[in-house]
mmCIF file of C-alpha atoms and ligand atoms in Angstrom:
data_model
loop_
_atom_site.group_PDB
_atom_site.id
_atom_site.type_symbol
_atom_site.label_atom_id
_atom_site.label_comp_id
_atom_site.label_asym_id
_atom_site.label_seq_id
_atom_site.Cartn_x
_atom_site.Cartn_y
_atom_site.Cartn_z
ATOM 1 C CA MET A 1 -0.001 0.010 0.028
ATOM 2 C CA LYS A 2 1.524 3.410 -0.979
ATOM 3 C CA MET A 3 2.372 5.409 2.103
ATOM 4 C CA SER A 4 1.022 9.050 2.319
ATOM 5 C CA LEU A 5 3.798 11.670 2.140
ATOM 6 C CA THR A 6 3.317 12.907 5.685
ATOM 7 C CA VAL A 7 3.420 9.478 7.267
ATOM 8 C CA GLY A 8 6.276 8.286 5.012
ATOM 9 C CA ARG A 9 8.271 11.388 5.966
ATOM 10 C CA ALA A 10 7.430 10.963 9.632
ATOM 11 C CA LEU A 11 8.551 7.356 9.664
ATOM 12 C CA ALA A 12 11.686 8.264 7.698
ATOM 13 C CA LEU A 13 12.424 10.935 10.210
ATOM 14 C CA LEU A 14 11.899 8.455 13.137
ATOM 15 C CA ALA A 15 14.068 5.824 11.361
ATOM 16 C CA ALA A 16 16.715 8.448 11.024
ATOM 17 C CA SER A 17 16.516 9.341 14.685
ATOM 18 C CA TRP A 18 16.818 5.728 15.647
ATOM 19 C CA LEU A 19 19.832 5.327 13.374
ATOM 20 C CA CYS A 20 21.658 8.326 14.847
ATOM 21 C CA ALA A 21 20.636 7.496 18.446
ATOM 22 C CA SER A 22 23.861 5.557 18.915
ATOM 23 C CA ALA A 23 25.727 8.416 17.312
ATOM 24 C CA ALA A 24 24.343 10.544 20.125
ATOM 25 C CA VAL A 25 23.142 13.361 17.845
ATOM 26 C CA GLY A 26 19.958 14.989 19.085
ATOM 27 C CA GLN A 27 18.216 16.976 21.739
ATOM 28 C CA GLY A 28 20.397 19.112 24.076
ATOM 29 C CA ALA A 29 24.163 19.244 24.435
ATOM 30 C CA GLY A 30 25.924 16.224 26.029
ATOM 31 C CA ALA A 31 24.468 13.181 27.741
ATOM 32 C CA ALA A 32 21.573 14.153 30.104
ATOM 33 C CA ALA A 33 22.004 12.978 33.747
ATOM 34 C CA SER A 34 18.951 11.916 35.802
ATOM 35 C CA ALA A 35 17.975 13.531 39.109
ATOM 36 C CA SER A 36 20.186 10.979 40.818
ATOM 37 C CA GLY A 37 22.955 12.120 38.611
ATOM 38 C CA ALA A 38 23.772 8.457 37.793
ATOM 39 C CA ALA A 39 21.577 7.588 34.911
ATOM 40 C CA VAL A 40 22.379 8.666 31.368
ATOM 41 C CA ALA A 41 19.447 8.940 28.924
ATOM 42 C CA PRO A 42 19.652 7.445 25.474
ATOM 43 C CA ARG A 43 19.170 10.082 22.798
ATOM 44 C CA SER A 44 16.012 10.689 20.797
ATOM 45 C CA GLU A 45 15.056 13.053 18.073
ATOM 46 C CA VAL A 46 11.385 12.876 18.833
ATOM 47 C CA ILE A 47 10.959 12.655 22.578
ATOM 48 C CA ASP A 48 12.727 14.129 25.645
ATOM 49 C CA ALA A 49 14.337 10.919 26.820
ATOM 50 C CA ALA A 50 15.842 12.441 29.968
ATOM 51 C CA ARG A 51 12.390 13.653 30.962
ATOM 52 C CA LEU A 52 10.904 10.192 30.256
ATOM 53 C CA LEU A 53 13.363 8.577 32.662
ATOM 54 C CA ARG A 54 12.908 11.312 35.287
ATOM 55 C CA ASP A 55 9.142 10.724 35.250
ATOM 56 C CA VAL A 56 9.530 6.950 35.754
ATOM 57 C CA GLU A 57 12.120 7.566 38.503
ATOM 58 C CA ALA A 58 9.746 9.916 40.282
ATOM 59 C CA LEU A 59 6.671 7.765 39.976
ATOM 60 C CA ALA A 60 8.570 4.619 41.052
ATOM 61 C CA ALA A 61 10.264 6.325 44.069
ATOM 62 C CA ASP A 62 9.715 4.904 47.545
ATOM 63 C CA GLU A 63 7.921 8.067 48.564
ATOM 64 C CA MET A 64 5.058 7.159 46.218
ATOM 65 C CA GLN A 65 4.615 4.117 48.409
ATOM 66 C CA GLY A 66 3.676 1.885 45.461
ATOM 67 C CA ARG A 67 0.831 4.225 44.361
ATOM 68 C CA LYS A 68 -2.105 2.115 45.671
ATOM 69 C CA THR A 69 -5.565 3.532 44.950
ATOM 70 C CA GLY A 70 -6.979 5.456 47.876
ATOM 71 C CA THR A 71 -3.641 5.686 49.739
ATOM 72 C CA GLU A 72 -1.363 8.774 50.435
ATOM 73 C CA GLY A 73 1.064 7.367 47.889
ATOM 74 C CA GLY A 74 -1.752 7.069 45.295
ATOM 75 C CA ALA A 75 -2.665 10.694 45.922
ATOM 76 C CA LYS A 76 0.923 11.768 45.522
ATOM 77 C CA ALA A 77 1.169 9.978 42.204
ATOM 78 C CA ARG A 78 -2.149 11.498 41.055
ATOM 79 C CA ASP A 79 -0.813 15.020 41.947
ATOM 80 C CA TYR A 80 2.391 14.283 40.092
ATOM 81 C CA VAL A 81 0.410 13.350 36.943
ATOM 82 C CA VAL A 82 -1.844 16.426 37.226
ATOM 83 C CA ASP A 83 1.194 18.710 37.428
ATOM 84 C CA ALA A 84 2.704 16.874 34.392
ATOM 85 C CA PHE A 85 -0.495 17.214 32.362
ATOM 86 C CA ARG A 86 -0.371 20.973 33.062
ATOM 87 C CA ARG A 87 3.368 20.998 32.166
ATOM 88 C CA CYS A 88 2.531 19.351 28.786
ATOM 89 C CA GLY A 89 -0.120 21.968 28.083
ATOM 90 C CA LEU A 90 -3.026 19.471 28.073
ATOM 91 C CA LYS A 91 -6.463 20.939 28.377
ATOM 92 C CA PRO A 92 -8.851 19.651 31.149
ATOM 93 C CA PHE A 93 -12.476 18.832 30.352
ATOM 94 C CA GLY A 94 -14.105 21.410 32.531
ATOM 95 C CA ALA A 95 -12.243 22.993 35.435
ATOM 96 C CA SER A 96 -10.093 19.952 36.568
ATOM 97 C CA TYR A 97 -8.140 17.098 35.106
ATOM 98 C CA LEU A 98 -9.561 14.883 37.800
ATOM 99 C CA GLN A 99 -12.345 12.373 37.173
ATOM 100 C CA PRO A 100 -13.129 11.030 40.657
ATOM 101 C CA PHE A 101 -14.962 7.802 41.196
ATOM 102 C CA SER A 102 -15.585 5.223 43.960
ATOM 103 C CA PHE A 103 -16.211 1.513 44.034
ATOM 104 C CA GLU A 104 -16.605 -1.440 46.339
ATOM 105 C CA ARG A 105 -14.131 -4.306 46.492
ATOM 106 C CA GLY A 106 -13.554 -6.974 49.064
ATOM 107 C CA GLY A 107 -16.026 -5.319 51.373
ATOM 108 C CA LYS A 108 -14.085 -2.049 51.213
ATOM 109 C CA THR A 109 -15.049 1.240 49.585
ATOM 110 C CA TYR A 110 -12.264 2.874 47.478
ATOM 111 C CA ALA A 111 -12.096 6.451 46.263
ATOM 112 C CA GLY A 112 -10.096 6.787 43.048
ATOM 113 C CA SER A 113 -9.445 9.418 40.501
ATOM 114 C CA ASN A 114 -8.526 9.284 36.763
ATOM 115 C CA VAL A 115 -6.480 12.150 35.386
ATOM 116 C CA VAL A 116 -7.820 13.124 31.953
ATOM 117 C CA GLY A 117 -6.883 15.890 29.479
ATOM 118 C CA TYR A 118 -6.741 16.465 25.719
ATOM 119 C CA VAL A 119 -5.025 18.157 22.789
ATOM 120 C CA GLU A 120 -7.055 19.630 19.953
ATOM 121 C CA GLY A 121 -6.551 18.450 16.405
ATOM 122 C CA LYS A 122 -6.229 20.239 13.128
ATOM 123 C CA SER A 123 -9.572 18.810 11.983
ATOM 124 C CA LYS A 124 -12.616 21.064 12.372
ATOM 125 C CA GLY A 125 -14.987 19.794 14.964
ATOM 126 C CA ALA A 126 -14.291 16.544 16.813
ATOM 127 C CA ALA A 127 -16.175 13.844 15.033
ATOM 128 C CA ARG A 128 -13.310 11.488 15.493
ATOM 129 C CA ARG A 129 -10.668 11.174 18.107
ATOM 130 C CA LEU A 130 -8.155 8.738 19.739
ATOM 131 C CA VAL A 131 -7.867 7.903 23.449
ATOM 132 C CA VAL A 132 -4.342 7.194 24.694
ATOM 133 C CA SER A 133 -4.025 5.747 28.146
ATOM 134 C CA ALA A 134 -1.881 4.231 30.960
ATOM 135 C CA HIS A 135 -2.751 3.362 34.514
ATOM 136 C CA TYR A 136 -0.784 5.175 37.225
ATOM 137 C CA ASP A 137 -1.740 3.046 40.266
ATOM 138 C CA HIS A 138 0.085 -0.030 41.497
ATOM 139 C CA VAL A 139 -0.250 -2.463 44.394
ATOM 140 C CA GLY A 140 1.232 -0.283 47.221
ATOM 141 C CA VAL A 141 2.999 -1.749 50.265
ATOM 142 C CA VAL A 142 2.622 -5.473 50.815
ATOM 143 C CA ARG A 143 3.898 -7.164 53.962
ATOM 144 C CA GLY A 144 5.977 -4.112 54.701
ATOM 145 C CA GLU A 145 7.653 -4.020 51.268
ATOM 146 C CA ILE A 146 7.075 -1.152 48.836
ATOM 147 C CA TYR A 147 6.122 -2.381 45.316
ATOM 148 C CA ASN A 148 7.391 0.536 43.231
ATOM 149 C CA GLY A 149 5.958 -0.705 39.956
ATOM 150 C CA ALA A 150 8.517 1.033 37.720
ATOM 151 C CA ASP A 151 7.697 -1.114 34.691
ATOM 152 C CA ASP A 152 4.114 -1.654 35.920
ATOM 153 C CA ASN A 153 3.131 0.985 35.089
ATOM 154 C CA ALA A 154 5.243 4.038 35.869
ATOM 155 C CA SER A 155 6.760 3.325 32.440
ATOM 156 C CA GLY A 156 3.354 3.574 30.591
ATOM 157 C CA VAL A 157 2.552 6.835 32.366
ATOM 158 C CA ALA A 158 5.930 8.334 31.453
ATOM 159 C CA ALA A 159 5.384 7.310 27.887
ATOM 160 C CA LEU A 160 1.879 8.844 28.033
ATOM 161 C CA LEU A 161 3.424 12.127 29.212
ATOM 162 C CA ALA A 162 6.105 12.014 26.502
ATOM 163 C CA MET A 163 3.271 11.680 23.908
ATOM 164 C CA ALA A 164 1.262 14.524 25.468
ATOM 165 C CA GLU A 165 4.320 16.663 25.348
ATOM 166 C CA TYR A 166 4.984 15.731 21.716
ATOM 167 C CA PHE A 167 1.418 16.367 20.518
ATOM 168 C CA GLY A 168 1.380 19.659 22.500
ATOM 169 C CA ARG A 169 4.221 20.662 20.125
ATOM 170 C CA HIS A 170 2.987 18.884 16.986
ATOM 171 C CA LYS A 171 -0.748 19.381 16.575
ATOM 172 C CA PRO A 172 -2.318 16.038 15.575
ATOM 173 C CA ALA A 173 -4.853 15.710 12.709
ATOM 174 C CA HIS A 174 -7.606 14.794 15.200
ATOM 175 C CA PRO A 175 -8.130 15.608 18.935
ATOM 176 C CA ILE A 176 -6.404 13.091 21.322
ATOM 177 C CA VAL A 177 -7.687 12.323 24.810
ATOM 178 C CA PHE A 178 -4.925 11.391 27.332
ATOM 179 C CA ALA A 179 -6.092 9.329 30.295
ATOM 180 C CA ALA A 180 -4.084 8.256 33.271
ATOM 181 C CA PHE A 181 -6.352 5.675 34.886
ATOM 182 C CA ASP A 182 -6.522 4.785 38.503
ATOM 183 C CA ALA A 183 -7.437 1.430 40.105
ATOM 184 C CA GLU A 184 -6.395 -0.763 37.212
ATOM 185 C CA GLU A 185 -4.803 -3.151 39.712
ATOM 186 C CA LEU A 186 -8.165 -3.376 41.480
ATOM 187 C CA GLY A 187 -10.161 -4.546 38.432
ATOM 188 C CA LEU A 188 -9.785 -1.962 35.676
ATOM 189 C CA GLN A 189 -11.987 0.292 37.866
ATOM 190 C CA GLY A 190 -10.787 3.682 36.377
ATOM 191 C CA SER A 191 -11.140 2.755 32.717
ATOM 192 C CA ARG A 192 -14.501 1.099 33.350
ATOM 193 C CA TRP A 193 -15.667 4.340 35.042
ATOM 194 C CA PHE A 194 -14.320 6.359 32.058
ATOM 195 C CA VAL A 195 -16.274 4.241 29.593
ATOM 196 C CA LYS A 196 -19.412 4.467 31.790
ATOM 197 C CA SER A 197 -19.229 8.265 32.138
ATOM 198 C CA PRO A 198 -16.975 9.473 29.362
ATOM 199 C CA PRO A 199 -15.940 13.191 29.064
ATOM 200 C CA VAL A 200 -16.566 12.903 25.338
ATOM 201 C CA ASP A 201 -19.195 11.134 23.168
ATOM 202 C CA LEU A 202 -17.872 7.514 22.957
ATOM 203 C CA LYS A 203 -19.143 7.295 19.360
ATOM 204 C CA THR A 204 -16.412 9.800 18.467
ATOM 205 C CA VAL A 205 -13.712 7.499 19.901
ATOM 206 C CA VAL A 206 -12.396 5.643 16.849
ATOM 207 C CA ALA A 207 -9.688 3.706 18.752
ATOM 208 C CA GLU A 208 -7.998 3.393 22.140
ATOM 209 C CA VAL A 209 -4.252 3.000 22.529
ATOM 210 C CA ASN A 210 -3.241 1.604 25.920
ATOM 211 C CA MET A 211 0.290 1.186 27.382
ATOM 212 C CA ASP A 212 1.017 -1.055 30.278
ATOM 213 C CA MET A 213 4.617 -2.225 30.971
ATOM 214 C CA VAL A 214 6.717 -0.895 28.176
ATOM 215 C CA SER A 215 10.206 -0.531 29.658
ATOM 216 C CA ARG A 216 11.717 -4.021 29.877
ATOM 217 C CA SER A 217 12.585 -6.690 27.333
ATOM 218 C CA ASP A 218 15.880 -8.647 27.203
ATOM 219 C CA ARG A 219 14.850 -9.676 23.691
ATOM 220 C CA ASN A 220 14.029 -6.110 22.498
ATOM 221 C CA GLU A 221 10.410 -7.228 22.003
ATOM 222 C CA LEU A 222 7.320 -5.105 22.360
ATOM 223 C CA TYR A 223 3.854 -6.556 21.704
ATOM 224 C CA ALA A 224 0.995 -4.827 19.986
ATOM 225 C CA ALA A 225 -2.342 -6.527 20.712
ATOM 226 C CA GLY A 226 -5.514 -5.743 18.926
ATOM 227 C CA ALA A 227 -5.147 -6.766 15.285
ATOM 228 C CA HIS A 228 -6.829 -10.133 15.882
ATOM 229 C CA PRO A 229 -10.213 -8.704 17.063
ATOM 230 C CA TYR A 230 -9.793 -5.646 14.816
ATOM 231 C CA PRO A 231 -7.995 -6.829 11.604
ATOM 232 C CA PHE A 232 -8.338 -3.416 9.871
ATOM 233 C CA LEU A 233 -5.657 -2.179 12.358
ATOM 234 C CA LYS A 234 -3.078 -4.727 11.100
ATOM 235 C CA PRO A 235 -1.835 -2.819 8.031
ATOM 236 C CA TYR A 236 -0.945 0.142 10.255
ATOM 237 C CA LEU A 237 0.822 -1.973 12.879
ATOM 238 C CA ASP A 238 2.753 -3.737 10.116
ATOM 239 C CA ARG A 239 3.978 -0.341 8.775
ATOM 240 C CA VAL A 240 5.105 0.672 12.252
ATOM 241 C CA ALA A 241 6.835 -2.688 12.897
ATOM 242 C CA ALA A 242 8.652 -2.492 9.552
ATOM 243 C CA ALA A 243 10.411 0.770 10.686
ATOM 244 C CA ALA A 244 10.655 0.253 14.400
ATOM 245 C CA PRO A 245 13.901 -0.045 16.338
ATOM 246 C CA VAL A 246 12.364 -2.694 18.609
ATOM 247 C CA HIS A 247 10.864 -5.967 17.461
ATOM 248 C CA LEU A 248 7.211 -5.048 17.411
ATOM 249 C CA LEU A 249 5.286 -8.283 17.520
ATOM 250 C CA GLU A 250 1.545 -8.598 16.938
ATOM 251 C CA GLY A 251 -0.338 -11.010 19.152
ATOM 252 C CA HIS A 252 -1.606 -11.937 22.619
ATOM 253 C CA ASP A 253 -5.118 -10.991 21.391
ATOM 254 C CA ASP A 254 -6.602 -14.401 20.383
ATOM 255 C CA PRO A 255 -9.124 -15.986 22.862
ATOM 256 C CA LYS A 256 -7.662 -19.369 21.943
ATOM 257 C CA LEU A 257 -4.597 -18.349 23.899
ATOM 258 C CA GLY A 258 -6.402 -18.404 27.269
ATOM 259 C CA ARG A 259 -4.240 -16.463 29.771
ATOM 260 C CA GLY A 260 -1.994 -15.616 26.821
ATOM 261 C CA ASP A 261 -4.857 -13.473 25.496
ATOM 262 C CA TRP A 262 -4.229 -9.935 26.954
ATOM 263 C CA THR A 263 -7.483 -8.502 25.570
ATOM 264 C CA LEU A 264 -9.085 -7.983 28.952
ATOM 265 C CA GLN A 265 -5.967 -7.821 31.148
ATOM 266 C CA SER A 266 -5.513 -4.062 31.191
ATOM 267 C CA ASP A 267 -7.515 -0.909 30.565
ATOM 268 C CA HIS A 268 -8.086 -1.408 26.866
ATOM 269 C CA GLY A 269 -10.364 -4.216 27.992
ATOM 270 C CA ALA A 270 -13.012 -1.771 29.176
ATOM 271 C CA PHE A 271 -12.998 -0.073 25.723
ATOM 272 C CA HIS A 272 -13.063 -3.423 23.891
ATOM 273 C CA LYS A 273 -16.133 -4.388 25.959
ATOM 274 C CA ALA A 274 -17.767 -1.179 24.722
ATOM 275 C CA GLY A 275 -16.999 -2.147 21.109
ATOM 276 C CA ILE A 276 -14.142 0.368 20.745
ATOM 277 C CA PRO A 277 -11.137 -0.949 18.781
ATOM 278 C CA PHE A 278 -7.931 -0.937 20.714
ATOM 279 C CA VAL A 279 -4.204 -1.329 20.362
ATOM 280 C CA TYR A 280 -2.430 -2.425 23.527
ATOM 281 C CA PHE A 281 1.342 -2.054 23.852
ATOM 282 C CA GLY A 282 3.216 -4.091 26.402
ATOM 283 C CA VAL A 283 6.005 -6.568 27.108
ATOM 284 C CA GLU A 284 5.938 -10.150 28.241
ATOM 285 C CA ASP A 285 5.886 -10.611 32.048
ATOM 286 C CA HIS A 286 9.375 -10.664 33.531
ATOM 287 C CA LYS A 287 10.939 -11.873 36.737
ATOM 288 C CA ASP A 288 10.084 -8.755 38.600
ATOM 289 C CA TYR A 289 6.458 -8.573 37.552
ATOM 290 C CA HIS A 290 4.381 -7.701 40.597
ATOM 291 C CA LYS A 291 7.421 -8.065 42.799
ATOM 292 C CA PRO A 292 9.032 -5.482 45.170
ATOM 293 C CA THR A 293 12.007 -5.658 42.707
ATOM 294 C CA ASP A 294 10.133 -3.920 39.836
ATOM 295 C CA ASP A 295 12.356 -0.915 40.417
ATOM 296 C CA PHE A 296 13.635 1.980 38.363
ATOM 297 C CA SER A 297 17.169 0.505 38.422
ATOM 298 C CA ASN A 298 15.866 -2.544 36.600
ATOM 299 C CA ILE A 299 14.306 -0.865 33.603
ATOM 300 C CA ASN A 300 16.117 -1.085 30.232
ATOM 301 C CA ARG A 301 16.604 2.555 29.330
ATOM 302 C CA GLU A 302 17.580 2.020 25.638
ATOM 303 C CA PHE A 303 14.616 -0.352 25.047
ATOM 304 C CA PHE A 304 12.250 1.942 26.913
ATOM 305 C CA VAL A 305 13.138 5.032 24.790
ATOM 306 C CA ARG A 306 12.881 3.049 21.524
ATOM 307 C CA ALA A 307 9.576 1.397 22.643
ATOM 308 C CA THR A 308 8.150 4.832 23.442
ATOM 309 C CA GLU A 309 9.262 6.181 20.054
ATOM 310 C CA THR A 310 7.645 3.153 18.444
ATOM 311 C CA ILE A 311 4.304 3.713 20.198
ATOM 312 C CA LEU A 312 4.452 7.370 19.311
ATOM 313 C CA SER A 313 4.844 6.512 15.600
ATOM 314 C CA ALA A 314 1.859 4.183 15.932
ATOM 315 C CA VAL A 315 -0.270 6.880 17.500
ATOM 316 C CA LYS A 316 0.752 9.312 14.696
ATOM 317 C CA LEU A 317 -0.074 6.795 12.006
ATOM 318 C CA LEU A 318 -3.512 5.919 13.515
ATOM 319 C CA ASP A 319 -4.236 9.680 13.868
ATOM 320 C CA GLU A 320 -3.230 10.337 10.302
ATOM 321 C CA ASN A 321 -5.527 7.545 9.141
ATOM 322 C CA LEU A 322 -8.414 7.897 11.600
ATOM 323 C CA ASP A 323 -11.023 8.591 8.947
ATOM 324 C CA ALA A 324 -10.109 5.425 7.023
ATOM 325 C CA ILE A 325 -9.929 3.404 10.287
ATOM 326 C CA SER A 326 -13.395 4.756 11.294
ATOM 327 C CA ALA A 327 -14.809 3.671 7.941
ATOM 328 C CA SER A 328 -13.202 0.159 8.277
ATOM 329 C CA ALA A 329 -14.570 -0.148 11.825
ATOM 330 C CA ALA A 330 -18.080 0.757 10.706
ATOM 331 C CA ALA A 331 -17.808 -1.719 7.778
ATOM 332 C CA ALA A 332 -16.632 -4.468 10.169
ATOM 333 C CA VAL A 333 -19.523 -3.892 12.465
ATOM 334 C CA LYS A 334 -22.003 -4.167 9.583
ATOM 335 C CA LYS A 335 -20.583 -7.567 8.566
HETATM 336 ZN ZN1 ZN B 401 -0.216 -2.762 34.807
#
């Protein structure tokens, strides 16, 4: 299929940045040091890699106490994300970025809050838009140990912020809603609440892009799930995979795989249940999954930056082709 000029150019630019990453050409003079002064950020032409790492480091710090919903640590993480949304220039729906909700679980009532904002698009009106999301909560302190959840899912939130920052500087074709969901670890509560009481008409949401665990893979492998239930998304994922610096593998979205089917295992599941096509980006579970050792020091910085660039190129491609995707989705429903 012939690529449109804009997308081809965008991908060529991205490919160029990946090529010269090792040559350390790019944003800012000299290697950027993290707040701890130790870490050096890989270079990127398209995202602020040092900022990306600083956001993970901050969200996965002990002071966030593992970011459990309804705890002091969870509130600290929420406030951090609100400040970051403001920093990225995202607009709130109404007066606040917060979308509070409450739910019962295990005989306990929890108060949670999604953090939601948007960027406008070049298109007149908002007949079509994307939602891009990542959950910011984790499991908190368990048996006295802090579960910092650096990969799960401070990494997804940092990638979300990098994209918000990017689209704040590069206006997308269509509006994009950015959602940092709460209470994913307690049963996808935040995304289910968002779908139940959306800040926008859900009929205008053509697709949802969710990120959950995107910073660790010893095999340089990032998965994109969604093309099995939504085959019209496959050509776009194939194009991203062909130019990506990580191995972008499509899969983990076939019910025949049982637990290997990730369709309902993170926030995209709430959108899928509402009939909204999704693309979920994530890595295979690793030895520190849901362990107190899922720490900032264990993330793979090079992989993380390249995975974030890859997801950004996917969001750009979906945005550029949203009208065609919307038509394919409508045709698929009719079948
Ligand atoms: Zn997660």
